[in-house]
Amino acid sequence: MAVKIVPAHTVPGHKWPTRLELTTLMEEQTIEDLDALTQMGGARRLCEMLGADMEAGLPHPVSDFDERRAEFGENKFEERKLTPYWKYALRQCKEKIIVLLLFMATLELVVKSIWGKDQDERTEAIAESCVLYMTVCIIVNVAALLDWKRERMFEALTKRLAASNKRFIIRDGKQMEVTDQDICVGDIVSFNAHMAAIISCDGIFLSGKDVKTDESALTGEPEPIAKNEEHPFMISGTTVNAGGGTMLVIAVGDYSIAGKIKKSVYGQGETEPSPLYSKLHAMANTIGAVGIACASVAFIAMCIWSFGVHKKDAAELLDIFLVTLGVLACAIPEGLPLALVIALALTSNKMTKENNLVKTLNSCETMGSATTICTDKTGTLTTNRMTVRGANITGLDIEVTTGGSVGQALKDDSRIQADLKELLAHLCGCCTMNESGIRYEPGSSVPTFQGNPTECALLKMAQEMGFDYEAIRNEVVGRSPTTLDQGSAKVFTSSRKMMSWTVRRPGGGYRVYAKGASEIVLGRCTRLHQAGDIRDLSEIEAKHIMDTTISKFANNAMRTIGVAYRDIDMLRPDALDAATLNSDGSPAYACETGLTLLGVLGIEDPLRPEVAPAIAKCYKAGIDVRMVTGDNLQTAIAIAKGAGILNMELHCDKAGQVLPKRAMEGKDFRKYVHDISNGEAVFNQAKFDQIWPYLRVLARSSPDDKLTLAKGLNGSQVYKDKARCAELLRDDQIVVFPDRQVVAMTGDGTNDAPALKSADVGFAMGIAGTQIAKDAANIILLDDNFASIVVAAKWGRNVFDSIQKFLQFQLTVNASILIINVICAVADKKSPLTVLHLLWLNLIMDSAASIALASEPPTDQLLERPPVNRNDSIVTGRMLVNIVGMACYEISLMCGLLWSYEWIPDLEFHGLEVATGKKSKHYTMLFNTFVLLQVANEYNSRFLRGEWQIWRGLSKNPLYLVISLGTMLVQVILVQIASPIMSYPLKIHPEGLSAAQWFICIGFAAGTLVVQQFLNLAYLAVSFALGIPSEGQRPK
């Protein structure tokens, strides 16, 4: 319906309240201030002052939206100021090694340009110093650019998260789903404890029943606060934990209560570094210490030879210092922690494209170690496209023709009286949340479900029966927006597993409509409709309904929903029935007992086609999958078998029945793993350890069960009991991971938040998930699909592999540079690698290599080995063989070329001797060979487990090829094309190298590829001889 609303500020003599008045009202939160502002008109008058209708909201579109934003602000927090590029560059300039290099370059420029022996030395000093400045400038800018881009990647992530936060508002009398930024002052926001629990702006309570909010995060008050006309102030940043209703928005963004608090503490929180980051940082310090020791040895040796033996002048000390600094620049692997940050940042971006919105970067790494995934069923394993496929109404099975619908069959079935059809349609329309609805896009006949998919299926059935659910909601007293205070809503909770809505009956009294888990609703019924009559429901009949109708639907993998009602004389919404208990032991609402059963509906939610293959990949990868669902046990088992969670050979007997402990109901699970002490249930880890290795399906579970699973799996020490692990493997083919369990948990409800927080990695549903669940999670599944979790596991393992690849590459270069320089220093041989050579190598090693190797995409082979053990060393035995073997090849080759070089073609002569030393073709070849060795070895480092096809996957990583070929191109330019210019600073031959010399350099570089294959074969031979299993192989 279209509602004509005139913006308040266009009415003569009328204007909006000021922003200060509204924010002061929220700060003081007194009824007296509200009455003073509205001249005793209350919330309705405030709506009028802001140009909104109390029931219909603002017009759509809001013509004065921009004016409202200008006056009251946007509903978003002020963006944190990003660090400018120059600050990152300045931070890099303060690094000790950079400061030392700049100091030495300046010292050389001043000393040698003034007191140089001849013009050549002075020219060389100027050229070398200038190139040093340029090189330092490049290093500083590359590091600053990486930091600058990383911060902006985080900012983009924050904006993506904000865009995923959806709210419900009312405009033109229609409910709309919008983002936070689309809300303005004057909007009417719809909220409830089930799907719209987060209050994102300050407001005034307008309508609702039994509304309570949790304000403990702001006020410290542990008890929920009731909200009504006497206590109308809804505070941003709080959550609704009971009831539902509407509120008028009066303060948004930075001007709201939460906005002011956030602004005052912006940027104070610091995250703890991940275990892998800490490991890498410690390793970098250790390697750096070794590098400093080696550089010190080289420095002392060069000083002894220069001043003690050759009696050179003090100017030689500058050259020695510069060479030592170059060694230190390469020896200190500051790129190790940087490589992890780059790998995580690149991974998070890639994962977003594959429907994993990463909130915390460390969770990418943790997923590589995941050993267990505890997943929901609805929407994660299934499509979440609910359809009513079966129905038993008043004891009559509804036959559905091929291609037909249950709603149409009900409409056409003459056995069911018209008043019962109307009763069922009213139940569907009344006993569902406002946020649940069906929309049709212009020009489309395919319905779009909005809100809860199960409720949407019921509403679609009502439509097919010929009823307008929106008209029912607007006409029934106690359910319509204007008469909500005459009814009572009890929204769904996991402890009750049902929902009810009490409305007025036209003839007097009240009617309670109830729907929920079929066995729960059936247990609350004392009467039933059958063949047009209402009679008492006996235990035998209840069991018959359970064994026939409910079991039949459940065995066909349908979710079973019981629908019932009760007529009462008086409205007592908070009255309790101590004789009837909910699943958590709390007394049931009296209005939800003594019901009359109307029927049972079977709702089909088909299994996603990609789920079964994804779960097969999980088991192959050593990741156990456990399904945790609120559905009944039979439905859960049927879905689990179809998905492959329950394997007919491993988890079922010959008759196809599930073996003990493999599938349980929540109530049995809780009894099994808890002891009763002083009337309270106390978790028993030992009992939990007796059951969890077998458990695959937990049905009729509560959020507390999820929390118990997460904490119990994390705390389990079963892996230390080697005898039991061997017994589980022998008798039940159950492999227990040889370290603590790393748990990934999915959740969509508000009550799932503690379990998501407790798990190592929490996955919230991006479509069906509540905002609280999303806030608690580490990763948001944008498509609510289990297959996307497997993608996250693959990317997580890829992060660890990327770090190992970079580590293997860098440690090889580090070892080679250190040992070559120490050998040259001790042997009184001029090192072929000058300070500028070493800085160029440092650029290749740290920044370029970390990006190249971190950008390697994951392969399916990553899921063919067990999870990463977080307590294992980062450097594996095979990596150590590769590092030591390749370093030996590079060192022996360089030393061989350094001392034995007469055979090299096209070398120039000084008299009868071959020219050597700086600016000679001999030393130019040495420098060129060493750089090409690293370029070639970078291809070897792409693989960690003896793979011989080093070209595999190159076409999928263009960034790697660009960096590798770019490095090669720059090397050719430096040595060959720009050699006349670079001869002085780089101390290379001004004519470059001949074709034959290039061929030799490339040949030696290609030798690394051959050496790597030899190392692979040697490792395999030794492993086979010693009986060592291949790395990544699951124990048998």
Coordinates of N, CA and C in Angstrom, one line a residue, residues 827-924:
A827 N 90.3 -16.8 3.0 CA 91.3 -17.2 2.0 C 91.9 -16.0 1.3
D828 N 91.6 -14.8 1.8 CA 92.1 -13.6 1.3 C 91.8 -13.4 -0.2
K829 N 90.6 -13.8 -0.6 CA 90.2 -13.7 -2.0 C 89.1 -12.6 -2.1
K830 N 89.2 -11.7 -3.0 CA 88.2 -10.7 -3.2 C 86.9 -11.3 -3.5
S831 N 85.8 -11.0 -2.7 CA 84.5 -11.6 -3.0 C 84.0 -11.2 -4.3
P832 N 83.4 -12.1 -5.1 CA 82.9 -11.7 -6.4 C 81.5 -11.0 -6.2
L833 N 81.0 -11.0 -5.0 CA 79.7 -10.3 -4.8 C 79.9 -9.0 -4.0
T834 N 79.7 -7.9 -4.7 CA 79.9 -6.6 -4.0 C 78.6 -6.3 -3.2
V835 N 78.7 -5.1 -2.5 CA 77.5 -4.7 -1.7 C 76.3 -4.5 -2.6
L836 N 76.5 -4.0 -3.8 CA 75.3 -3.7 -4.7 C 74.8 -5.0 -5.2
H837 N 75.7 -6.0 -5.5 CA 75.2 -7.3 -5.9 C 74.4 -7.9 -4.8
L838 N 74.8 -7.8 -3.6 CA 74.1 -8.4 -2.5 C 72.8 -7.7 -2.3
L839 N 72.7 -6.4 -2.5 CA 71.4 -5.7 -2.3 C 70.4 -6.1 -3.4
W840 N 70.9 -6.3 -4.6 CA 70.1 -6.8 -5.7 C 69.6 -8.2 -5.4
L841 N 70.4 -9.0 -4.9 CA 70.0 -10.4 -4.5 C 69.0 -10.3 -3.3
N842 N 69.2 -9.4 -2.4 CA 68.3 -9.2 -1.3 C 66.9 -8.8 -1.8
L843 N 66.8 -8.0 -2.8 CA 65.6 -7.6 -3.4 C 64.9 -8.8 -4.1
I844 N 65.7 -9.6 -4.7 CA 65.1 -10.8 -5.4 C 64.6 -11.8 -4.3
M845 N 65.4 -12.0 -3.2 CA 65.1 -12.9 -2.2 C 63.9 -12.6 -1.4
D846 N 63.8 -11.3 -0.9 CA 62.8 -11.0 0.0 C 61.5 -10.6 -0.6
S847 N 61.5 -9.4 -1.3 CA 60.2 -8.9 -1.8 C 59.7 -9.7 -3.0
A848 N 60.5 -9.9 -4.0 CA 60.0 -10.5 -5.2 C 59.7 -12.0 -5.0
A849 N 60.6 -12.7 -4.3 CA 60.3 -14.1 -4.1 C 59.2 -14.4 -3.2
S850 N 59.0 -13.5 -2.2 CA 57.9 -13.7 -1.2 C 56.5 -13.6 -2.0
I851 N 56.5 -12.6 -2.9 CA 55.2 -12.4 -3.7 C 55.0 -13.5 -4.7
A852 N 56.1 -13.9 -5.4 CA 56.0 -14.9 -6.4 C 55.6 -16.3 -5.8
L853 N 56.2 -16.7 -4.7 CA 55.9 -18.0 -4.1 C 54.6 -18.0 -3.3
A854 N 54.3 -16.8 -2.8 CA 53.0 -16.7 -2.0 C 51.8 -16.7 -2.9
S855 N 52.0 -16.4 -4.2 CA 50.9 -16.3 -5.1 C 50.6 -17.6 -5.8
E856 N 51.3 -18.7 -5.4 CA 51.1 -20.0 -6.0 C 49.7 -20.5 -5.7
P857 N 48.8 -20.8 -6.6 CA 47.4 -21.2 -6.3 C 47.4 -22.6 -5.7
P858 N 46.4 -23.0 -5.0 CA 46.4 -24.4 -4.4 C 46.0 -25.4 -5.5
T859 N 46.4 -26.6 -5.2 CA 46.1 -27.7 -6.1 C 45.3 -28.8 -5.3
D860 N 44.6 -29.6 -6.0 CA 43.8 -30.7 -5.4 C 44.7 -31.7 -4.6
Q861 N 46.0 -31.7 -5.0 CA 46.9 -32.6 -4.3 C 47.1 -32.2 -2.8
L862 N 46.8 -31.0 -2.5 CA 46.9 -30.5 -1.1 C 46.0 -31.3 -0.2
L863 N 44.8 -31.8 -0.8 CA 43.9 -32.5 0.0 C 44.1 -34.0 -0.1
E864 N 45.2 -34.4 -0.5 CA 45.5 -35.8 -0.6 C 46.5 -36.2 0.5
R865 N 46.8 -35.3 1.4 CA 47.6 -35.6 2.6 C 47.0 -35.1 3.8
P866 N 47.5 -35.6 5.0 CA 46.8 -35.2 6.3 C 47.0 -33.7 6.6
P867 N 46.3 -33.2 7.6 CA 46.4 -31.8 8.0 C 47.8 -31.5 8.4
V868 N 48.1 -30.2 8.4 CA 49.4 -29.7 8.9 C 49.4 -29.8 10.4
N869 N 50.4 -30.4 10.9 CA 50.6 -30.5 12.4 C 51.3 -29.3 12.9
R870 N 50.6 -28.5 13.7 CA 51.1 -27.2 14.0 C 52.3 -27.2 14.9
N871 N 52.5 -28.4 15.5 CA 53.7 -28.5 16.4 C 54.9 -29.0 15.7
D872 N 54.8 -29.4 14.4 CA 55.9 -29.9 13.6 C 56.8 -28.7 13.2
S873 N 58.0 -29.0 12.9 CA 59.0 -28.0 12.5 C 58.5 -27.5 11.1
I874 N 58.8 -26.2 10.8 CA 58.4 -25.6 9.5 C 59.3 -26.3 8.5
V875 N 60.6 -26.5 8.8 CA 61.6 -27.1 7.9 C 61.5 -28.6 8.0
T876 N 61.0 -29.3 7.0 CA 60.9 -30.8 7.0 C 62.3 -31.4 6.6
G877 N 62.3 -32.7 6.8 CA 63.6 -33.4 6.4 C 63.9 -33.2 5.0
R878 N 62.9 -33.3 4.1 CA 63.2 -33.2 2.7 C 63.6 -31.8 2.3
M879 N 63.0 -30.8 3.0 CA 63.4 -29.4 2.7 C 64.9 -29.2 3.1
L880 N 65.3 -29.8 4.3 CA 66.6 -29.7 4.7 C 67.6 -30.3 3.7
V881 N 67.2 -31.4 3.2 CA 68.1 -32.1 2.1 C 68.2 -31.1 0.9
N882 N 67.0 -30.5 0.5 CA 67.1 -29.6 -0.6 C 67.9 -28.4 -0.4
I883 N 67.8 -27.8 0.8 CA 68.6 -26.6 1.2 C 70.0 -26.9 1.2
V884 N 70.4 -27.9 1.9 CA 71.9 -28.3 2.1 C 72.4 -28.7 0.7
G885 N 71.7 -29.6 0.0 CA 72.2 -30.1 -1.3 C 72.4 -28.9 -2.3
M886 N 71.4 -28.1 -2.4 CA 71.5 -27.0 -3.4 C 72.5 -25.9 -3.0
A887 N 72.6 -25.7 -1.7 CA 73.7 -24.7 -1.2 C 75.0 -25.3 -1.5
C888 N 75.2 -26.6 -1.3 CA 76.5 -27.2 -1.6 C 76.9 -27.1 -3.1
Y889 N 75.9 -27.3 -3.9 CA 76.1 -27.1 -5.4 C 76.5 -25.7 -5.7
E890 N 75.8 -24.7 -5.2 CA 76.1 -23.3 -5.5 C 77.4 -22.9 -5.0
I891 N 77.7 -23.3 -3.7 CA 79.0 -22.9 -3.1 C 80.2 -23.5 -3.9
S892 N 80.1 -24.8 -4.2 CA 81.2 -25.5 -4.9 C 81.3 -25.0 -6.3
L893 N 80.2 -24.6 -6.9 CA 80.3 -24.1 -8.3 C 81.0 -22.7 -8.3
M894 N 80.5 -21.9 -7.3 CA 81.1 -20.5 -7.3 C 82.6 -20.5 -6.9
C895 N 82.9 -21.4 -5.9 CA 84.4 -21.5 -5.5 C 85.2 -22.1 -6.7
G896 N 84.6 -23.1 -7.4 CA 85.3 -23.6 -8.5 C 85.6 -22.6 -9.6
L897 N 84.6 -21.8 -9.9 CA 84.7 -20.7 -10.9 C 85.7 -19.6 -10.4
L898 N 85.7 -19.4 -9.1 CA 86.5 -18.3 -8.5 C 88.0 -18.7 -8.6
W899 N 88.3 -20.0 -8.4 CA 89.7 -20.4 -8.4 C 90.2 -21.0 -9.7
S900 N 89.3 -21.6 -10.4 CA 89.6 -22.2 -11.7 C 88.8 -21.6 -12.8
Y901 N 89.4 -20.7 -13.5 CA 88.6 -19.9 -14.5 C 89.3 -19.8 -15.9
E902 N 90.6 -20.4 -16.0 CA 91.3 -20.2 -17.2 C 90.6 -20.8 -18.4
W903 N 89.8 -21.8 -18.2 CA 89.1 -22.5 -19.3 C 88.0 -21.7 -19.9
I904 N 87.5 -20.7 -19.2 CA 86.3 -19.9 -19.7 C 86.7 -19.1 -20.9
P905 N 85.9 -19.3 -22.0 CA 86.2 -18.5 -23.2 C 86.0 -17.0 -23.1
D906 N 86.6 -16.3 -24.0 CA 86.4 -14.9 -24.2 C 86.8 -14.0 -22.9
L907 N 87.7 -14.5 -22.1 CA 88.2 -13.7 -21.0 C 89.3 -12.8 -21.5
E908 N 89.4 -11.6 -21.0 CA 90.5 -10.7 -21.4 C 91.7 -11.0 -20.6
F909 N 92.9 -10.5 -21.2 CA 94.2 -10.8 -20.5 C 94.8 -9.5 -20.1
H910 N 95.5 -9.6 -19.0 CA 96.4 -8.5 -18.5 C 97.8 -9.1 -18.7
G911 N 98.4 -8.7 -19.8 CA 99.7 -9.4 -20.1 C 99.5 -10.8 -20.5
L912 N 100.2 -11.7 -19.8 CA 100.0 -13.1 -20.1 C 99.0 -13.8 -19.2
E913 N 98.5 -13.1 -18.2 CA 97.5 -13.6 -17.3 C 96.1 -13.2 -17.6
V914 N 95.2 -14.1 -17.3 CA 93.8 -13.8 -17.4 C 93.4 -12.8 -16.4
A915 N 92.7 -11.8 -16.9 CA 92.2 -10.7 -16.0 C 91.2 -11.2 -15.0
T916 N 91.3 -10.9 -13.7 CA 90.3 -11.2 -12.7 C 90.1 -10.1 -11.8
G917 N 89.2 -10.2 -10.8 CA 88.9 -9.1 -9.9 C 87.8 -8.2 -10.4
K918 N 87.6 -7.1 -9.7 CA 86.5 -6.2 -10.1 C 86.6 -5.7 -11.5
K919 N 85.4 -5.5 -12.1 CA 85.2 -5.1 -13.5 C 85.8 -6.0 -14.5
S920 N 86.2 -7.2 -14.1 CA 86.7 -8.2 -15.1 C 85.5 -9.0 -15.6
K921 N 85.7 -9.7 -16.8 CA 84.6 -10.5 -17.3 C 84.5 -11.8 -16.4
H922 N 85.6 -12.1 -15.7 CA 85.6 -13.3 -14.8 C 84.6 -13.0 -13.6
Y923 N 84.8 -11.9 -13.0 CA 83.9 -11.6 -11.8 C 82.5 -11.2 -12.3
T924 N 82.3 -10.7 -13.5 CA 81.0 -10.4 -14.0 C 80.3 -11.7 -14.2

